[in-house]
Coordinates of C-alpha atoms in Angstrom, one line a residue:
Chain A
M1 CA 24.9 -0.3 -26.6
R2 CA 22.5 -2.4 -28.6
N3 CA 23.9 -5.8 -27.8
G4 CA 25.1 -7.6 -24.7
T5 CA 23.4 -8.5 -21.5
V6 CA 21.3 -6.3 -19.3
I7 CA 20.9 -8.6 -16.4
E8 CA 23.6 -11.1 -15.3
V9 CA 23.1 -13.1 -12.1
T10 CA 25.9 -15.4 -11.0
G11 CA 26.0 -17.8 -8.0
L12 CA 22.9 -16.3 -6.4
R13 CA 21.9 -17.6 -3.0
T14 CA 18.8 -16.3 -1.3
Q15 CA 17.6 -17.6 2.0
F16 CA 15.1 -16.6 4.7
G17 CA 16.4 -18.0 8.0
P18 CA 17.2 -21.7 7.5
Q19 CA 15.1 -21.9 4.3
V20 CA 17.2 -21.7 1.1
I21 CA 15.2 -20.4 -1.9
H22 CA 17.9 -20.2 -4.5
E23 CA 21.3 -21.9 -4.4
D24 CA 24.1 -21.2 -6.9
L25 CA 21.7 -19.8 -9.4
D26 CA 23.0 -18.4 -12.7
F27 CA 20.9 -16.6 -15.3
S28 CA 21.1 -13.7 -17.7
V29 CA 18.8 -11.5 -19.9
A30 CA 20.1 -10.2 -23.2
R31 CA 19.3 -6.7 -24.4
G32 CA 16.1 -6.5 -26.3
E33 CA 14.8 -10.0 -25.3
V34 CA 11.8 -11.0 -23.4
M35 CA 12.7 -13.5 -20.7
G36 CA 9.9 -15.5 -19.0
V37 CA 10.4 -16.9 -15.5
V38 CA 8.2 -19.9 -14.5
G39 CA 8.2 -22.5 -11.8
G40 CA 5.9 -24.2 -9.3
S41 CA 4.4 -22.4 -6.4
G42 CA 7.0 -21.5 -3.8
T43 CA 10.0 -22.0 -6.0
G44 CA 10.9 -18.3 -5.6
K45 CA 9.9 -16.7 -8.9
S46 CA 8.9 -13.4 -7.4
V47 CA 11.8 -13.6 -5.0
L48 CA 14.1 -13.8 -8.0
L49 CA 12.5 -10.7 -9.5
R50 CA 12.6 -8.9 -6.2
S51 CA 16.3 -9.7 -5.8
V52 CA 17.2 -8.4 -9.2
I53 CA 15.4 -5.1 -8.6
G54 CA 17.1 -4.7 -5.3
L55 CA 14.2 -5.2 -2.9
I56 CA 15.7 -8.4 -1.4
R57 CA 19.4 -8.6 -0.6
P58 CA 20.9 -11.9 -1.6
A59 CA 22.9 -14.0 0.9
A60 CA 25.6 -14.6 -1.7
G61 CA 26.3 -14.1 -5.4
R62 CA 26.5 -11.2 -7.8
I63 CA 23.6 -9.5 -9.6
V64 CA 24.8 -7.2 -12.4
V65 CA 22.1 -5.0 -13.9
L66 CA 23.0 -2.6 -16.8
G67 CA 26.6 -3.1 -16.0
H68 CA 26.4 -2.3 -12.2
D69 CA 26.8 -4.8 -9.5
M70 CA 23.7 -4.3 -7.4
T71 CA 25.1 -6.1 -4.4
A72 CA 28.2 -3.8 -4.1
L73 CA 26.5 -0.5 -5.0
P74 CA 25.8 2.2 -2.4
A75 CA 22.2 3.0 -1.8
D76 CA 22.1 6.3 -3.8
A77 CA 23.7 4.6 -6.8
V78 CA 21.1 1.9 -6.6
R79 CA 18.4 4.6 -6.6
A80 CA 19.9 6.2 -9.7
L81 CA 20.0 2.8 -11.4
Q82 CA 16.4 2.1 -10.4
R83 CA 15.3 5.0 -12.7
R84 CA 16.5 3.0 -15.6
W85 CA 13.9 0.3 -15.2
G86 CA 10.2 0.0 -14.7
V87 CA 8.3 -2.5 -12.5
L88 CA 4.8 -3.6 -12.9
F89 CA 3.6 -5.3 -9.7
Q90 CA 0.8 -7.8 -9.6
D91 CA -2.1 -5.6 -9.1
G92 CA -0.5 -2.5 -10.6
A93 CA 0.4 -1.1 -7.1
L94 CA -0.9 2.3 -8.1
F95 CA -0.9 5.0 -5.4
S96 CA -4.5 4.9 -4.3
S97 CA -4.7 8.6 -3.4
L98 CA -3.6 9.8 -6.8
T99 CA -5.4 9.8 -10.2
V100 CA -3.9 7.7 -13.0
A101 CA -2.3 10.9 -14.5
Q102 CA -0.8 11.8 -11.2
N103 CA 0.5 8.3 -10.7
I104 CA 2.3 8.5 -14.0
E105 CA 3.5 12.0 -13.2
A106 CA 5.0 11.0 -9.8
P107 CA 8.3 9.5 -11.1
M108 CA 8.6 12.3 -13.8
K109 CA 8.1 15.0 -11.2
E110 CA 10.7 13.4 -8.9
H111 CA 13.4 12.5 -11.3
T112 CA 13.3 14.7 -14.4
R113 CA 13.6 18.4 -15.1
M114 CA 10.8 18.4 -17.6
S115 CA 8.4 21.3 -17.7
R116 CA 4.8 20.9 -16.5
R117 CA 3.4 21.1 -20.0
L118 CA 5.8 18.5 -21.3
R119 CA 5.0 16.2 -18.4
R120 CA 1.3 16.5 -19.3
D121 CA 2.1 15.7 -23.0
M122 CA 4.1 12.7 -22.0
I123 CA 1.4 11.5 -19.6
D124 CA -1.0 11.5 -22.5
V125 CA 1.4 9.6 -24.7
K126 CA 2.1 7.0 -22.0
I127 CA -1.6 6.6 -21.3
S128 CA -2.2 6.0 -25.0
L129 CA 0.8 3.7 -25.2
A130 CA -0.5 1.5 -22.4
G131 CA -3.8 1.2 -24.3
L132 CA -5.9 3.2 -21.9
P133 CA -8.7 5.5 -23.1
P134 CA -8.1 9.2 -22.5
E135 CA -10.9 9.5 -19.9
A136 CA -8.9 7.2 -17.6
A137 CA -6.4 10.0 -16.9
N138 CA -8.5 11.6 -14.2
K139 CA -9.8 8.4 -12.6
Y140 CA -8.6 7.0 -9.3
P141 CA -7.3 3.4 -9.1
S142 CA -10.4 2.3 -7.2
E143 CA -12.6 3.3 -10.2
L144 CA -10.7 1.1 -12.6
S145 CA -11.1 -2.5 -13.5
G146 CA -8.3 -5.0 -12.8
G147 CA -7.1 -4.9 -16.5
M148 CA -7.2 -1.1 -16.6
R149 CA -5.2 -1.0 -13.3
K150 CA -2.5 -3.1 -14.8
R151 CA -2.4 -0.9 -17.9
A152 CA -2.1 2.1 -15.7
G153 CA 0.6 0.4 -13.7
L154 CA 2.4 -0.3 -17.0
A155 CA 2.0 3.3 -18.0
R156 CA 3.7 4.4 -14.7
A157 CA 6.4 1.8 -15.2
L158 CA 7.1 3.4 -18.6
A159 CA 7.1 6.9 -17.2
L160 CA 10.9 7.4 -17.2
D161 CA 11.5 5.5 -20.5
P162 CA 13.1 2.5 -18.8
E163 CA 15.6 0.2 -20.5
I164 CA 14.3 -2.9 -18.7
L165 CA 10.7 -3.7 -17.8
F166 CA 9.9 -6.1 -14.9
L167 CA 6.5 -7.7 -14.9
D168 CA 5.2 -9.7 -12.0
E169 CA 2.3 -12.0 -13.1
P170 CA 1.0 -9.4 -15.6
T171 CA -1.9 -11.6 -16.7
A172 CA -3.0 -13.0 -13.3
G173 CA -6.5 -12.1 -12.6
L174 CA -7.4 -11.0 -16.1
D175 CA -10.0 -12.7 -18.2
P176 CA -8.6 -14.6 -21.2
I177 CA -9.4 -11.9 -23.7
G178 CA -7.9 -9.2 -21.5
A179 CA -4.9 -11.3 -20.9
A180 CA -4.3 -11.9 -24.6
K181 CA -4.6 -8.2 -25.3
F182 CA -2.2 -7.4 -22.5
D183 CA 0.3 -9.9 -24.0
Q184 CA 0.0 -8.2 -27.4
L185 CA 0.5 -4.8 -25.7
V186 CA 3.7 -6.0 -24.0
R187 CA 5.1 -7.4 -27.2
S188 CA 4.3 -4.4 -29.2
L189 CA 5.7 -2.0 -26.6
Q190 CA 8.8 -4.1 -26.3
R191 CA 9.4 -3.8 -30.1
A192 CA 8.5 -0.2 -30.4
L193 CA 10.6 1.0 -27.4
G194 CA 13.4 -1.6 -27.7
L195 CA 12.8 -2.8 -24.1
S196 CA 14.3 -5.8 -22.4
V197 CA 11.6 -7.5 -20.4
L198 CA 11.7 -9.9 -17.5
V199 CA 8.3 -11.4 -16.9
V200 CA 7.3 -13.7 -14.0
T201 CA 4.2 -15.7 -15.0
H202 CA 2.1 -18.8 -14.6
D203 CA 0.3 -18.2 -17.8
L204 CA 1.3 -20.6 -20.6
D205 CA -0.4 -18.7 -23.3
S206 CA 1.5 -15.6 -22.2
L207 CA 4.8 -17.5 -22.4
H208 CA 4.1 -18.6 -25.9
A209 CA 2.9 -15.1 -26.9
V210 CA 5.6 -12.9 -25.6
C211 CA 8.7 -14.7 -24.4
D212 CA 11.9 -15.2 -26.5
R213 CA 13.4 -17.5 -23.8
V214 CA 12.1 -19.0 -20.6
S215 CA 13.8 -19.7 -17.3
V216 CA 12.4 -22.6 -15.3
L217 CA 13.1 -22.6 -11.6
I218 CA 13.8 -26.1 -10.4
D219 CA 15.8 -27.3 -7.4
K220 CA 16.8 -23.8 -6.4
R221 CA 18.3 -23.1 -9.8
V222 CA 17.1 -22.2 -13.3
K223 CA 17.1 -24.1 -16.6
V224 CA 17.1 -21.6 -19.5
G225 CA 16.1 -22.1 -23.1
T226 CA 13.5 -21.5 -25.7
I227 CA 10.2 -23.3 -25.2
E228 CA 11.2 -25.8 -27.9
S229 CA 14.5 -26.6 -26.3
L230 CA 13.0 -26.8 -22.8
M231 CA 10.5 -29.4 -24.1
R232 CA 13.4 -31.7 -24.8
E233 CA 14.6 -31.5 -21.1
P234 CA 14.0 -34.8 -19.3
D235 CA 13.0 -33.1 -16.0
P236 CA 9.6 -34.4 -15.0
W237 CA 8.3 -31.0 -13.9
I238 CA 9.2 -29.4 -17.2
Q239 CA 7.6 -32.2 -19.1
E240 CA 4.5 -32.0 -17.1
Y241 CA 4.4 -28.2 -17.4
F242 CA 4.9 -27.9 -21.2
R243 CA 3.4 -31.2 -22.2
G244 CA 0.4 -31.4 -19.8
P245 CA -3.1 -30.7 -21.2
R246 CA -2.8 -26.9 -20.6
G247 CA 0.7 -26.8 -22.1
R248 CA -0.4 -28.5 -25.2
A249 CA -3.4 -26.3 -25.6
A250 CA -1.3 -23.2 -25.3
Q251 CA 1.2 -24.5 -27.8
A252 CA -1.5 -25.3 -30.3
A253 CA -3.0 -21.8 -29.8
A254 CA 0.5 -20.2 -30.3
G255 CA 1.0 -22.3 -33.5
H256 CA -2.0 -20.8 -35.1
G257 CA -1.1 -17.2 -34.4
A258 CA 2.1 -17.2 -36.6
G259 CA 4.7 -14.5 -36.0
T260 CA 4.4 -14.4 -32.2
G261 CA 7.4 -16.7 -31.7
N262 CA 11.0 -15.7 -31.5
G263 CA 11.9 -12.2 -32.7
Chain B
M1 CA 26.0 9.2 -14.4
A2 CA 26.9 12.4 -16.4
A3 CA 24.1 13.3 -18.7
P4 CA 25.3 15.5 -21.5
A5 CA 22.6 18.0 -22.3
P6 CA 20.7 17.8 -25.6
R7 CA 22.0 20.3 -28.2
L8 CA 19.7 22.5 -30.2
D9 CA 20.6 24.8 -33.0
A10 CA 18.1 26.7 -35.1
R11 CA 19.0 28.9 -38.0
L12 CA 17.4 30.4 -41.1
D13 CA 18.9 29.1 -44.3
G14 CA 17.2 31.3 -47.0
A15 CA 13.5 30.4 -46.8
C16 CA 14.2 27.2 -44.8
L17 CA 14.3 27.0 -41.0
V18 CA 16.9 24.5 -40.1
V19 CA 16.6 22.9 -36.6
A20 CA 19.6 20.8 -35.9
L21 CA 19.3 18.5 -32.9
G22 CA 22.2 16.6 -31.2
G23 CA 23.3 14.9 -28.1
R24 CA 21.0 13.0 -25.7
W25 CA 17.3 13.6 -26.2
T26 CA 16.1 11.5 -23.3
T27 CA 13.6 11.9 -20.5
Q28 CA 16.4 12.3 -18.0
A29 CA 18.4 14.9 -20.0
I30 CA 15.7 17.1 -21.4
A31 CA 15.0 20.3 -19.4
G32 CA 14.6 23.7 -21.0
E33 CA 14.7 22.5 -24.6
D34 CA 11.0 22.0 -24.5
A35 CA 10.4 25.8 -24.1
A36 CA 13.1 26.6 -26.7
L37 CA 11.5 24.4 -29.3
A38 CA 8.0 25.7 -28.5
A39 CA 9.3 29.3 -29.0
L40 CA 10.7 28.7 -32.5
E41 CA 9.7 31.5 -34.8
P42 CA 9.5 30.6 -38.5
A43 CA 10.1 34.4 -39.3
G44 CA 8.9 34.2 -42.9
A45 CA 10.4 30.8 -43.7
M46 CA 8.4 28.6 -46.0
Q47 CA 10.0 25.3 -45.2
A48 CA 11.6 23.7 -42.2
R49 CA 14.1 20.9 -41.8
I50 CA 14.6 19.0 -38.6
E51 CA 18.0 17.4 -38.6
L52 CA 18.3 14.3 -36.4
G53 CA 21.8 13.2 -37.6
E54 CA 23.7 14.3 -34.5
I55 CA 21.4 12.7 -32.0
D56 CA 23.2 10.1 -29.8
E57 CA 20.2 8.9 -27.9
L58 CA 16.5 9.3 -28.4
D59 CA 13.6 8.1 -26.2
T60 CA 9.9 8.7 -26.2
T61 CA 10.2 12.2 -24.7
G62 CA 12.8 13.2 -27.3
A63 CA 10.8 11.7 -30.1
W64 CA 7.7 13.5 -28.8
L65 CA 9.5 16.8 -28.9
V66 CA 10.6 16.2 -32.5
Y67 CA 7.1 15.2 -33.4
R68 CA 5.5 18.1 -31.7
T69 CA 7.9 20.7 -33.2
A70 CA 7.1 19.3 -36.7
R71 CA 3.4 19.3 -35.9
E72 CA 3.4 23.0 -34.7
L73 CA 5.5 24.2 -37.6
R74 CA 3.1 22.4 -40.0
R75 CA 0.2 24.1 -38.4
R76 CA 1.8 27.4 -39.2
G77 CA 1.9 26.6 -42.8
L78 CA 5.5 25.4 -43.2
E79 CA 6.5 22.3 -45.1
V80 CA 8.5 20.2 -42.6
D81 CA 10.7 17.2 -43.3
L82 CA 13.0 15.2 -41.1
S83 CA 16.5 14.4 -42.2
G84 CA 19.1 12.1 -40.8
G85 CA 18.5 9.7 -38.0
D86 CA 18.4 5.9 -38.2
Q87 CA 15.4 3.7 -38.8
E88 CA 14.9 3.0 -35.1
Q89 CA 14.7 6.7 -34.3
R90 CA 12.2 7.3 -37.1
D91 CA 10.1 4.4 -36.0
L92 CA 10.1 5.8 -32.4
I93 CA 8.9 9.2 -33.7
D94 CA 6.2 7.4 -35.7
T95 CA 5.2 5.5 -32.6
V96 CA 4.7 8.6 -30.5
A97 CA 2.9 10.3 -33.4
A98 CA 0.4 7.5 -33.4
H99 CA -0.1 8.0 -29.7
D100 CA -0.9 11.7 -29.9
V101 CA -4.2 11.3 -28.1
P102 CA -4.6 14.3 -25.7
C103 CA -6.4 13.4 -22.4
P104 CA -8.9 15.7 -20.8
G105 CA -7.2 18.0 -18.3
P106 CA -7.9 17.6 -14.6
P107 CA -11.4 18.9 -13.6
P108 CA -11.4 22.6 -12.7
P109 CA -11.2 23.2 -8.9
V110 CA -14.5 23.8 -7.3
N111 CA -15.3 26.9 -5.2
P112 CA -13.7 26.2 -1.7
L113 CA -16.8 27.3 0.1
V114 CA -18.9 24.8 -1.9
T115 CA -16.3 22.1 -1.2
L116 CA -16.5 22.9 2.5
L117 CA -20.3 22.7 2.5
L118 CA -20.2 19.6 0.5
R119 CA -17.8 17.9 2.9
L120 CA -19.7 19.1 5.9
G121 CA -22.9 17.7 4.6
K122 CA -21.4 14.5 3.6
A123 CA -19.6 14.0 6.9
T124 CA -22.9 14.8 8.8
V125 CA -24.8 12.2 6.8
E126 CA -22.0 9.7 7.3
V127 CA -21.9 10.2 11.0
L128 CA -25.6 9.9 11.4
A129 CA -25.7 6.8 9.2
E130 CA -22.9 5.3 11.3
A131 CA -24.7 6.1 14.5
R132 CA -27.8 4.5 13.2
D133 CA -25.9 1.3 12.2
L134 CA -24.1 1.3 15.6
V135 CA -27.5 1.5 17.5
N136 CA -28.7 -1.3 15.3
F137 CA -25.7 -3.4 16.1
L138 CA -26.1 -2.6 19.8
G139 CA -29.5 -4.1 19.7
H140 CA -28.4 -7.1 17.7
T141 CA -25.4 -7.8 20.0
T142 CA -27.6 -7.5 23.1
V143 CA -30.2 -9.9 21.7
V144 CA -27.5 -12.5 20.7
L145 CA -25.7 -12.0 24.0
L146 CA -28.8 -12.6 26.1
R147 CA -29.7 -15.6 23.9
S148 CA -26.2 -17.0 24.5
L149 CA -26.4 -16.4 28.2
A150 CA -29.7 -18.3 28.2
R151 CA -28.0 -21.2 26.5
P152 CA -24.5 -21.2 28.0
R153 CA -23.5 -24.2 25.9
S154 CA -23.5 -22.1 22.8
I155 CA -20.7 -19.9 24.1
R156 CA -17.4 -20.8 22.6
L157 CA -15.2 -21.4 25.6
T158 CA -11.8 -21.7 23.9
S159 CA -12.3 -18.5 22.1
L160 CA -13.6 -16.8 25.3
V161 CA -10.6 -17.9 27.3
S162 CA -8.1 -16.9 24.6
H163 CA -9.6 -13.4 24.3
M164 CA -9.6 -13.1 28.1
E165 CA -5.9 -13.9 28.1
Q166 CA -5.1 -11.4 25.3
A167 CA -7.2 -8.6 26.6
G168 CA -6.8 -9.2 30.3
L169 CA -3.7 -11.1 31.4
N170 CA -1.4 -9.7 28.7
A171 CA -2.5 -6.2 29.6
L172 CA -1.5 -6.5 33.3
P173 CA 2.0 -5.0 33.0
I174 CA 1.0 -1.9 31.2
V175 CA -2.2 -1.3 33.1
G176 CA -0.3 -1.8 36.4
L177 CA 2.5 0.5 35.5
M178 CA 0.1 3.2 34.3
S179 CA -2.1 3.1 37.4
F180 CA 0.9 3.2 39.7
L181 CA 2.1 6.3 38.0
I182 CA -1.3 7.9 38.0
G183 CA -1.6 7.3 41.8
M184 CA 1.8 8.9 42.2
V185 CA 0.8 11.9 40.1
L186 CA -2.4 12.4 42.1
A187 CA -0.6 12.2 45.4
Y188 CA 2.1 14.6 44.3
Q189 CA -0.4 17.2 43.2
G190 CA -2.5 16.7 46.3
A191 CA 0.4 17.0 48.6
D192 CA 1.5 20.2 47.0
Q193 CA -1.8 22.0 47.2
L194 CA -3.1 20.6 50.5
A195 CA 0.1 21.2 52.4
R196 CA -0.6 24.9 52.1
F197 CA -3.6 24.5 54.3
G198 CA -1.8 21.9 56.6
A199 CA -4.3 19.4 55.3
Q200 CA -1.7 16.9 54.0
I201 CA -3.6 14.0 55.4
F202 CA -6.4 14.6 52.9
T203 CA -4.1 13.7 50.1
V204 CA -5.2 10.2 51.0
N205 CA -8.8 11.1 50.4
L206 CA -7.9 12.7 47.1
V207 CA -6.0 9.7 45.8
G208 CA -8.7 7.3 47.1
Y209 CA -11.6 9.2 45.5
G210 CA -9.7 9.9 42.3
V211 CA -8.3 6.5 41.7
L212 CA -11.3 4.4 42.8
R213 CA -14.1 6.5 41.3
E214 CA -12.6 7.8 38.1
M215 CA -9.0 7.3 37.2
G216 CA -8.7 3.6 37.7
I217 CA -11.6 2.6 35.5
L218 CA -11.4 5.5 32.9
L219 CA -7.7 5.1 32.1
T220 CA -8.0 1.3 32.1
A221 CA -10.9 1.5 29.7
I222 CA -9.0 3.9 27.4
L223 CA -6.0 1.7 27.4
V224 CA -8.1 -1.4 26.7
A225 CA -9.9 0.5 23.9
G226 CA -6.5 1.2 22.3
R227 CA -5.2 -2.3 22.9
S228 CA -8.1 -4.7 22.5
G229 CA -10.8 -2.7 20.8
S230 CA -8.4 -1.9 17.9
A231 CA -7.3 -5.5 17.9
F232 CA -10.9 -6.7 17.5
T233 CA -11.4 -4.4 14.5
A234 CA -8.2 -5.5 12.9
Q235 CA -8.8 -9.2 13.4
I236 CA -12.4 -9.2 12.2
G237 CA -11.6 -6.7 9.5
T238 CA -8.8 -8.9 8.1
M239 CA -11.1 -11.9 8.2
K240 CA -13.6 -9.8 6.2
V241 CA -11.0 -8.9 3.6
N242 CA -10.0 -12.6 3.3
E243 CA -13.7 -13.5 2.8
E244 CA -13.5 -15.6 6.0
I245 CA -16.8 -14.0 7.3
D246 CA -18.6 -15.1 4.1
A247 CA -17.0 -18.6 4.5
L248 CA -18.3 -18.8 8.1
R249 CA -21.8 -17.9 6.9
T250 CA -21.7 -20.5 4.1
I251 CA -20.9 -23.3 6.6
G252 CA -23.9 -22.2 8.7
L253 CA -22.1 -20.4 11.5
D254 CA -23.3 -17.0 12.7
P255 CA -20.4 -14.5 12.9
M256 CA -22.2 -12.8 15.7
E257 CA -22.1 -16.0 17.8
V258 CA -18.6 -17.1 16.7
L259 CA -16.7 -13.9 16.6
V260 CA -18.6 -11.1 18.4
I261 CA -20.0 -12.8 21.5
P262 CA -16.7 -14.3 22.8
R263 CA -15.0 -11.0 22.4
V264 CA -17.8 -9.0 24.1
L265 CA -18.0 -11.5 27.0
A266 CA -14.3 -11.8 27.4
L267 CA -13.9 -8.0 27.8
M268 CA -16.9 -7.7 30.1
L269 CA -15.4 -10.3 32.4
T270 CA -11.8 -9.0 32.3
L271 CA -12.3 -5.2 32.5
P272 CA -13.7 -5.3 36.0
L273 CA -10.8 -7.5 37.1
L274 CA -8.3 -5.2 35.4
T275 CA -10.0 -2.2 37.0
F276 CA -9.7 -3.8 40.5
Y277 CA -6.0 -4.4 39.8
A278 CA -5.6 -0.9 38.5
D279 CA -7.3 0.5 41.6
M280 CA -4.9 -1.4 43.9
L281 CA -1.8 -0.3 42.1
G282 CA -3.1 3.3 41.9
L283 CA -3.5 3.3 45.7
L284 CA -0.1 1.8 46.1
G285 CA 1.4 4.5 44.0
G286 CA -0.4 7.1 46.1
A287 CA 0.7 5.4 49.3
V288 CA 4.4 5.4 48.2
I289 CA 4.4 9.1 47.5
A290 CA 2.5 9.8 50.8
L291 CA 5.2 7.9 52.6
V292 CA 8.1 9.6 50.9
E293 CA 6.8 13.1 50.7
L294 CA 4.4 13.5 53.6
D295 CA 5.7 10.9 56.1
I296 CA 2.3 9.2 56.1
S297 CA 2.9 5.5 56.9
F298 CA 1.1 2.7 55.1
L299 CA -1.0 2.0 58.2
Q300 CA -2.0 5.7 58.5
F301 CA -2.8 5.7 54.8
A302 CA -5.1 2.6 55.2
R303 CA -6.8 4.0 58.2
Q304 CA -7.5 7.4 56.6
L305 CA -8.7 5.6 53.4
S306 CA -11.2 3.5 55.3
S307 CA -12.6 6.4 57.3
G308 CA -12.5 9.0 54.5
V309 CA -13.5 7.1 51.4
T310 CA -16.8 5.2 51.3
L311 CA -16.9 1.7 49.9
W312 CA -19.4 3.0 47.3
S313 CA -16.6 4.9 45.6
F314 CA -14.9 1.6 44.9
W315 CA -18.1 0.0 43.7
I316 CA -18.9 2.9 41.4
G317 CA -15.6 2.3 39.6
I318 CA -16.2 -1.4 39.3
I319 CA -19.9 -1.1 38.2
K320 CA -18.9 1.0 35.3
A321 CA -16.4 -1.5 34.0
P322 CA -18.7 -4.1 32.4
V323 CA -20.6 -1.3 30.7
F324 CA -17.5 0.3 29.3
A325 CA -16.2 -3.2 28.3
F326 CA -19.5 -3.9 26.4
I327 CA -19.2 -0.5 24.5
I328 CA -15.5 -1.0 23.7
A329 CA -15.9 -4.6 22.4
M330 CA -19.1 -3.8 20.6
V331 CA -17.6 -0.8 18.7
G332 CA -14.5 -2.9 17.9
C333 CA -16.5 -5.7 16.4
F334 CA -18.9 -3.4 14.7
E335 CA -16.1 -1.5 12.9
G336 CA -14.4 -4.8 12.0
L337 CA -17.6 -6.0 10.4
M338 CA -17.9 -2.7 8.5
V339 CA -14.6 -3.2 6.8
S340 CA -15.0 -3.3 3.0
R341 CA -12.8 -5.6 1.0
S342 CA -9.7 -3.6 1.0
A343 CA -6.6 -3.5 3.2
E344 CA -6.9 0.3 3.4
S345 CA -10.3 0.2 5.0
V346 CA -9.0 -2.1 7.8
G347 CA -6.6 0.7 8.9
R348 CA -9.3 3.4 8.6
R349 CA -11.8 1.3 10.6
T350 CA -9.3 0.5 13.3
T351 CA -8.6 4.2 13.9
A352 CA -12.4 4.8 13.9
A353 CA -13.0 2.0 16.4
V354 CA -10.5 3.5 18.9
V355 CA -11.7 7.0 18.5
E356 CA -15.4 6.0 18.8
A357 CA -14.8 3.7 21.8
I358 CA -12.9 6.3 23.8
F359 CA -15.4 9.0 22.9
L360 CA -18.4 6.8 24.0
V361 CA -16.6 5.7 27.2
I362 CA -15.9 9.3 28.2
V363 CA -19.5 10.4 27.4
L364 CA -20.9 7.5 29.4
D365 CA -18.5 8.3 32.3
A366 CA -19.7 11.9 32.3
L367 CA -23.4 10.7 32.4
A368 CA -22.5 8.3 35.2
S369 CA -21.0 11.1 37.2
I370 CA -24.1 13.2 36.9
L371 CA -26.3 10.3 37.7
F372 CA -24.3 9.2 40.8
S373 CA -24.0 12.7 42.1
N374 CA -27.8 13.2 41.8
L375 CA -28.3 9.9 43.6
G376 CA -26.0 11.3 46.3
I377 CA -23.4 8.5 46.3

């Protein structure tokens, strides 16, 4: 159970009309690792994430998640599978008519047989795990700051104790201090709960802080490796990305904070 | 996916309460075990041992139950230790223990009578504030509209024509079909009732008065409020969400002049035309039924119409059109500009625009009826 791959994508092709986003794309995520997905604007980072979680149907290829082929599975089996992962969308995607506590309770109520009291207990634990203050429980999403909304979204994503966590641009829109704290939170949760994480991001600091390996989307495919190994790739976009001024600054920052590299 | 239930076995071993756990202690599998663990009775035991050795799978919910059981037993004066279990499971239990931070419960429900009063008061204040803002906007629009008409070069022609096309030309099929059907319905009802008195011919008067004075303009206005008033709110509201309105202001353009005036003018010009078109098709619908049901030929229909229905009836319908158009466009633009910066408020405001526009149109129509009948036309 502990080893092996949780996500295996082979020969993926996604297209919208005549526009091909991914062509013959292969990539995989191992259990317990944090995989970052980067790429220029419009290379289909979010599309890749959405394909893996079953929101977009690929034109060709296989997507195997937790041992099940998503493309061949009937709809109810996909729904059962979806309980085994959590997704954090860009702005949290909290249900605006529910409080934070009710947002976290929603998947528990729907998919578990836990008693009301146990649900309340677990909501409190998840709120604390996501680094939210206890008072946040009764607030509505509109009353929270952007950073708090993301944390609340993370708490909801953790509601069913997922095996895989999907994060779509988790640090976008956060100030640098909030972003660094969120990175630390993701890393510590990943270690404590033994999660596998797929994170789509633009944030170089975030890549250095949380990712074990990185997939770079180039020419409708991915190049996968650790940041060090990717820096040796000759591709001009990768060179520009990791060795440009921002890339170097992020690398220098990561170098100072020892122990945030590969786990 | 078969989920084997978690196993729980509690027994008293001398002065030691042994709680042996096994199987899957996960969020998906746990059900009644929570109550069973909470109901554990120490029954004179001094110590307790929670055995984790048989647990196959443990996640935060399972770890929480182990932790909570230990916490509760400790509170009752027992010495508790955990035995068995691998390092990972123990780490997880420590993690949830570190996050035992109870949140305040949901606020107690307020007296429903108080809630009702509160909501009533709030809604009243909101409606009044909205009415005040709408009157304010009415004045603003009128001033800018008159200024624009005084300087016709400031009117944006492209925008005006485009809105006339969307609100007028594109509405022709639906307005035509609807009016035709309404004319038919009026003729049918009239034929049924009037035939009893042998006064079938007056069906023509009924259709003529009904369509020209009221039905043509009122139904067209309601349809345009639903079609174009809501579109104005959605367009301007989306621009507001995207900060396009702010961008307009920063480059020195007045949103009233760029966005509101073309829409208001376009609707004021097209609604009378649409009304005329609706009147014609309404009469045609009536004439068809008169022919089929009552054997009144088109010629007879026209003759009876010209002798029985005054021209004023036609003008009353047409005169109301620009006024209704002004109200519909103004309310649509007003609600669009009231959108706050969220997608949700675009939807809410669009609904409000349609409801308000239709309400105001009907109120005005009622007032117009009273006015015209007192004037004797």
